[in-house]
Amino acid sequence: MKFTVLTLFPGIPQAFFENSIMAKAVEKGIIAYDLVNIRDFAVDKHRTCDDSPYGGGAGQLMMAEPLGRALESVNAKRKHVIYVTPGGKQFTQSKAVELSRKDELVIICGRYEGIDQRIIDYYVDDEISIGDYVMSSGEVSATVIIDTVYRLIDGVISSESLEEESYSDGLLEYPQYTRPPVYQGMEVPDVLLSGNHEKIRKWRLKKRLEKTLANRPDMIMTARLKGELTSEAEQMIEEITNQTSQKLCLQKRKKKKS
């Protein structure tokens, strides 16, 4: 798979491509990338790529012409083009899986107040937001998308690592432990040291459900609607809910007595 990133600051994504697992994937030829400096397509001596927005307003807007020439240089009309923007659709794991099936992604990194709408209308296939907040760097947002997508490509990391992590099967990941067996007086759960794989599987499923119910109950509802929860999981949810209700009742009684 290839990532082509259009940016005013290529040094930011460059560091990501040259380190850690990504660097190994590039070395193996699993991942390819191209960093296109939009300023190289400006025509004036100052390499101007931004101007004041028509109609007034604060800040500067990235101009259509330099960015358009940069997109033409990579044959963007024949590829899948993403513009990272707070005004885009929310980025999700399922979207990452969808994008991982593409042969090449062209990502536009916005700056300032964004880019000229005509670029979006003519070139962009996906407007994506990585969250409900505003950043000054489209490069950081683009890197988030790239990092989420590339790890799903065959050969980058082991398939086993992807099977039970957060958002797989509509649930968050279970807690993990490694050496030492005791840290600050806290012991690793006995079940993980038991060697009983079936008990470990059930413990991990229950912990995934507990965490998802506590932190992202909306994901449980979505998983139910999609039919992703097994009867075993539903039974565990009922047990967890009953246990939580009992704890809350005990806490209320203690407060009344005090």
Short mmCIF file of N, CA and C in Angstrom, two decimals, residues 132-220:
data_model
loop_
_atom_site.label_atom_id
_atom_site.label_comp_id
_atom_site.label_asym_id
_atom_site.label_seq_id
_atom_site.Cartn_x
_atom_site.Cartn_y
_atom_site.Cartn_z
N ASP A 132 -13.67 15.41 17.90
CA ASP A 132 -14.42 16.66 18.04
C ASP A 132 -13.57 17.74 18.71
N TYR A 133 -12.52 18.14 18.02
CA TYR A 133 -11.65 19.21 18.48
C TYR A 133 -10.91 19.76 17.28
N VAL A 134 -10.26 20.91 17.46
CA VAL A 134 -9.57 21.57 16.35
C VAL A 134 -8.07 21.58 16.62
N MET A 135 -7.28 21.20 15.60
CA MET A 135 -5.83 21.21 15.70
C MET A 135 -5.26 22.18 14.67
N SER A 136 -4.08 22.66 14.93
CA SER A 136 -3.43 23.55 13.95
C SER A 136 -2.71 22.77 12.88
N SER A 137 -2.46 21.48 13.11
CA SER A 137 -1.64 20.69 12.22
C SER A 137 -2.42 19.58 11.55
N GLY A 138 -2.66 19.72 10.26
CA GLY A 138 -3.25 18.62 9.51
C GLY A 138 -2.32 17.44 9.41
N GLU A 139 -1.01 17.71 9.56
CA GLU A 139 -0.02 16.64 9.48
C GLU A 139 -0.19 15.64 10.62
N VAL A 140 -0.46 16.14 11.81
CA VAL A 140 -0.67 15.25 12.96
C VAL A 140 -1.92 14.40 12.75
N SER A 141 -2.99 15.02 12.26
CA SER A 141 -4.23 14.28 11.98
C SER A 141 -4.01 13.22 10.91
N ALA A 142 -3.27 13.59 9.86
CA ALA A 142 -2.98 12.63 8.79
C ALA A 142 -2.19 11.44 9.32
N THR A 143 -1.24 11.71 10.22
CA THR A 143 -0.43 10.65 10.80
C THR A 143 -1.28 9.69 11.62
N VAL A 144 -2.27 10.22 12.31
CA VAL A 144 -3.19 9.36 13.08
C VAL A 144 -3.90 8.39 12.15
N ILE A 145 -4.39 8.89 11.03
CA ILE A 145 -5.09 8.04 10.07
C ILE A 145 -4.15 7.00 9.48
N ILE A 146 -2.97 7.44 9.09
CA ILE A 146 -1.98 6.52 8.50
C ILE A 146 -1.61 5.42 9.49
N ASP A 147 -1.37 5.80 10.74
CA ASP A 147 -0.98 4.83 11.76
C ASP A 147 -2.07 3.81 12.01
N THR A 148 -3.32 4.25 11.97
CA THR A 148 -4.44 3.35 12.21
C THR A 148 -4.65 2.39 11.05
N VAL A 149 -4.41 2.89 9.83
CA VAL A 149 -4.66 2.09 8.63
C VAL A 149 -3.53 1.11 8.33
N TYR A 150 -2.28 1.58 8.38
CA TYR A 150 -1.19 0.75 7.89
C TYR A 150 -0.98 -0.53 8.71
N ARG A 151 -1.29 -0.47 10.00
CA ARG A 151 -1.10 -1.65 10.85
C ARG A 151 -2.08 -2.77 10.50
N LEU A 152 -3.11 -2.45 9.71
CA LEU A 152 -4.09 -3.46 9.29
C LEU A 152 -3.66 -4.18 8.01
N ILE A 153 -2.59 -3.69 7.38
CA ILE A 153 -2.11 -4.30 6.14
C ILE A 153 -1.40 -5.61 6.47
N ASP A 154 -1.68 -6.64 5.69
CA ASP A 154 -1.06 -7.95 5.91
C ASP A 154 0.46 -7.84 5.93
N GLY A 155 1.06 -8.43 6.97
CA GLY A 155 2.51 -8.47 7.07
C GLY A 155 3.11 -7.39 7.94
N VAL A 156 2.32 -6.38 8.31
CA VAL A 156 2.86 -5.30 9.15
C VAL A 156 3.00 -5.76 10.58
N ILE A 157 1.92 -6.28 11.16
CA ILE A 157 1.97 -6.90 12.49
C ILE A 157 1.20 -8.21 12.43
N SER A 158 1.37 -9.05 13.43
CA SER A 158 0.73 -10.36 13.41
C SER A 158 -0.79 -10.23 13.52
N SER A 159 -1.50 -11.13 12.85
CA SER A 159 -2.96 -11.10 12.87
C SER A 159 -3.50 -11.34 14.27
N GLU A 160 -2.75 -12.12 15.08
CA GLU A 160 -3.19 -12.40 16.45
C GLU A 160 -3.28 -11.13 17.28
N SER A 161 -2.40 -10.18 17.00
CA SER A 161 -2.39 -8.92 17.75
C SER A 161 -3.63 -8.08 17.47
N LEU A 162 -4.28 -8.34 16.32
CA LEU A 162 -5.43 -7.53 15.94
C LEU A 162 -6.76 -8.11 16.40
N GLU A 163 -6.75 -9.39 16.78
CA GLU A 163 -8.01 -10.10 16.98
C GLU A 163 -8.83 -9.61 18.16
N GLU A 164 -8.18 -9.32 19.31
CA GLU A 164 -8.95 -8.98 20.50
C GLU A 164 -8.59 -7.61 21.06
N GLU A 165 -8.03 -6.73 20.22
CA GLU A 165 -7.72 -5.39 20.70
C GLU A 165 -8.98 -4.54 20.71
N SER A 166 -8.85 -3.32 21.25
CA SER A 166 -10.02 -2.45 21.35
C SER A 166 -10.68 -2.24 19.98
N TYR A 167 -12.03 -2.27 20.00
CA TYR A 167 -12.89 -2.05 18.85
C TYR A 167 -13.07 -3.27 17.96
N SER A 168 -12.30 -4.35 18.20
CA SER A 168 -12.60 -5.58 17.47
C SER A 168 -13.81 -6.22 18.13
N ASP A 169 -14.72 -6.74 17.34
CA ASP A 169 -15.97 -7.33 17.83
C ASP A 169 -16.80 -6.33 18.63
N GLY A 170 -16.58 -5.05 18.41
CA GLY A 170 -17.39 -4.03 19.07
C GLY A 170 -17.10 -3.82 20.54
N LEU A 171 -15.95 -4.30 21.03
CA LEU A 171 -15.61 -4.18 22.45
C LEU A 171 -14.23 -3.57 22.64
N LEU A 172 -13.99 -3.03 23.84
CA LEU A 172 -12.66 -2.55 24.20
C LEU A 172 -11.80 -3.73 24.64
N GLU A 173 -10.50 -3.50 24.70
CA GLU A 173 -9.57 -4.59 25.01
C GLU A 173 -9.53 -4.87 26.51
N TYR A 174 -9.22 -6.12 26.84
CA TYR A 174 -9.07 -6.54 28.23
C TYR A 174 -7.74 -6.02 28.80
N PRO A 175 -7.61 -5.93 30.15
CA PRO A 175 -6.34 -5.48 30.75
C PRO A 175 -5.23 -6.50 30.51
N GLN A 176 -4.00 -6.00 30.37
CA GLN A 176 -2.84 -6.86 30.09
C GLN A 176 -1.82 -6.77 31.23
N TYR A 177 -1.08 -7.85 31.43
CA TYR A 177 -0.07 -7.91 32.50
C TYR A 177 1.18 -8.61 31.97
N THR A 178 2.35 -8.21 32.49
CA THR A 178 3.59 -8.92 32.20
C THR A 178 4.46 -8.89 33.46
N ARG A 179 5.71 -9.33 33.37
CA ARG A 179 6.58 -9.39 34.55
C ARG A 179 6.84 -8.00 35.13
N PRO A 180 7.00 -7.93 36.47
CA PRO A 180 7.05 -9.01 37.47
C PRO A 180 5.65 -9.43 37.89
N PRO A 181 5.53 -10.59 38.53
CA PRO A 181 4.20 -11.05 38.96
C PRO A 181 3.60 -10.20 40.07
N VAL A 182 4.46 -9.48 40.84
CA VAL A 182 3.97 -8.58 41.89
C VAL A 182 4.63 -7.22 41.71
N TYR A 183 3.83 -6.17 41.65
CA TYR A 183 4.35 -4.81 41.52
C TYR A 183 3.59 -3.88 42.46
N GLN A 184 4.35 -3.18 43.33
CA GLN A 184 3.74 -2.27 44.31
C GLN A 184 2.65 -2.97 45.12
N GLY A 185 2.88 -4.24 45.42
CA GLY A 185 1.92 -5.01 46.20
C GLY A 185 0.74 -5.53 45.41
N MET A 186 0.70 -5.22 44.12
CA MET A 186 -0.41 -5.68 43.26
C MET A 186 0.02 -6.91 42.48
N GLU A 187 -0.79 -7.97 42.57
CA GLU A 187 -0.46 -9.24 41.93
C GLU A 187 -1.18 -9.40 40.60
N VAL A 188 -0.54 -10.13 39.70
CA VAL A 188 -1.19 -10.51 38.45
C VAL A 188 -2.34 -11.45 38.78
N PRO A 189 -3.52 -11.29 38.16
CA PRO A 189 -4.65 -12.20 38.44
C PRO A 189 -4.25 -13.66 38.28
N ASP A 190 -4.64 -14.47 39.25
CA ASP A 190 -4.26 -15.90 39.27
C ASP A 190 -4.63 -16.63 37.99
N VAL A 191 -5.78 -16.28 37.41
CA VAL A 191 -6.25 -16.99 36.23
C VAL A 191 -5.25 -16.91 35.08
N LEU A 192 -4.52 -15.80 34.98
CA LEU A 192 -3.56 -15.63 33.88
C LEU A 192 -2.32 -16.48 34.07
N LEU A 193 -2.11 -16.97 35.29
CA LEU A 193 -0.95 -17.82 35.58
C LEU A 193 -1.36 -19.29 35.66
N SER A 194 -2.64 -19.57 35.46
CA SER A 194 -3.15 -20.92 35.68
C SER A 194 -2.82 -21.89 34.54
N GLY A 195 -2.62 -21.35 33.34
CA GLY A 195 -2.39 -22.22 32.19
C GLY A 195 -3.67 -22.81 31.61
N ASN A 196 -4.82 -22.47 32.22
CA ASN A 196 -6.11 -22.96 31.74
C ASN A 196 -6.64 -21.98 30.68
N HIS A 197 -6.50 -22.34 29.42
CA HIS A 197 -6.82 -21.42 28.33
C HIS A 197 -8.30 -21.06 28.25
N GLU A 198 -9.17 -21.99 28.61
CA GLU A 198 -10.60 -21.69 28.57
C GLU A 198 -10.99 -20.69 29.65
N LYS A 199 -10.42 -20.86 30.85
CA LYS A 199 -10.70 -19.89 31.93
C LYS A 199 -10.14 -18.51 31.57
N ILE A 200 -8.96 -18.50 30.96
CA ILE A 200 -8.35 -17.23 30.54
C ILE A 200 -9.22 -16.55 29.49
N ARG A 201 -9.72 -17.33 28.54
CA ARG A 201 -10.59 -16.76 27.49
C ARG A 201 -11.84 -16.12 28.10
N LYS A 202 -12.48 -16.83 29.05
CA LYS A 202 -13.68 -16.29 29.68
C LYS A 202 -13.37 -15.06 30.52
N TRP A 203 -12.24 -15.09 31.23
CA TRP A 203 -11.84 -13.93 32.05
C TRP A 203 -11.63 -12.71 31.16
N ARG A 204 -10.95 -12.92 30.05
CA ARG A 204 -10.68 -11.81 29.14
C ARG A 204 -11.95 -11.25 28.53
N LEU A 205 -12.86 -12.12 28.15
CA LEU A 205 -14.14 -11.66 27.59
C LEU A 205 -14.91 -10.84 28.62
N LYS A 206 -14.95 -11.34 29.86
CA LYS A 206 -15.67 -10.62 30.90
C LYS A 206 -15.05 -9.26 31.17
N LYS A 207 -13.71 -9.20 31.17
CA LYS A 207 -13.03 -7.92 31.40
C LYS A 207 -13.27 -6.94 30.25
N ARG A 208 -13.34 -7.46 29.03
CA ARG A 208 -13.65 -6.61 27.88
C ARG A 208 -15.05 -6.01 28.04
N LEU A 209 -15.98 -6.84 28.46
CA LEU A 209 -17.35 -6.39 28.64
C LEU A 209 -17.46 -5.38 29.77
N GLU A 210 -16.77 -5.65 30.90
CA GLU A 210 -16.78 -4.72 32.03
C GLU A 210 -16.25 -3.35 31.62
N LYS A 211 -15.14 -3.36 30.90
CA LYS A 211 -14.51 -2.09 30.50
C LYS A 211 -15.39 -1.33 29.52
N THR A 212 -15.97 -2.05 28.58
CA THR A 212 -16.82 -1.40 27.57
C THR A 212 -18.09 -0.84 28.20
N LEU A 213 -18.68 -1.58 29.13
CA LEU A 213 -19.88 -1.10 29.83
C LEU A 213 -19.57 0.15 30.64
N ALA A 214 -18.38 0.19 31.24
CA ALA A 214 -18.01 1.32 32.09
C ALA A 214 -17.62 2.56 31.28
N ASN A 215 -16.85 2.34 30.20
CA ASN A 215 -16.29 3.48 29.46
C ASN A 215 -17.03 3.84 28.18
N ARG A 216 -17.59 2.83 27.50
CA ARG A 216 -18.26 3.08 26.23
C ARG A 216 -19.52 2.23 26.09
N PRO A 217 -20.53 2.48 26.93
CA PRO A 217 -21.76 1.68 26.85
C PRO A 217 -22.44 1.77 25.49
N ASP A 218 -22.19 2.86 24.77
CA ASP A 218 -22.78 2.99 23.43
C ASP A 218 -22.30 1.89 22.49
N MET A 219 -21.07 1.42 22.72
CA MET A 219 -20.52 0.35 21.87
C MET A 219 -21.25 -0.97 22.09
N ILE A 220 -21.73 -1.19 23.33
CA ILE A 220 -22.50 -2.40 23.61
C ILE A 220 -23.80 -2.38 22.82
#
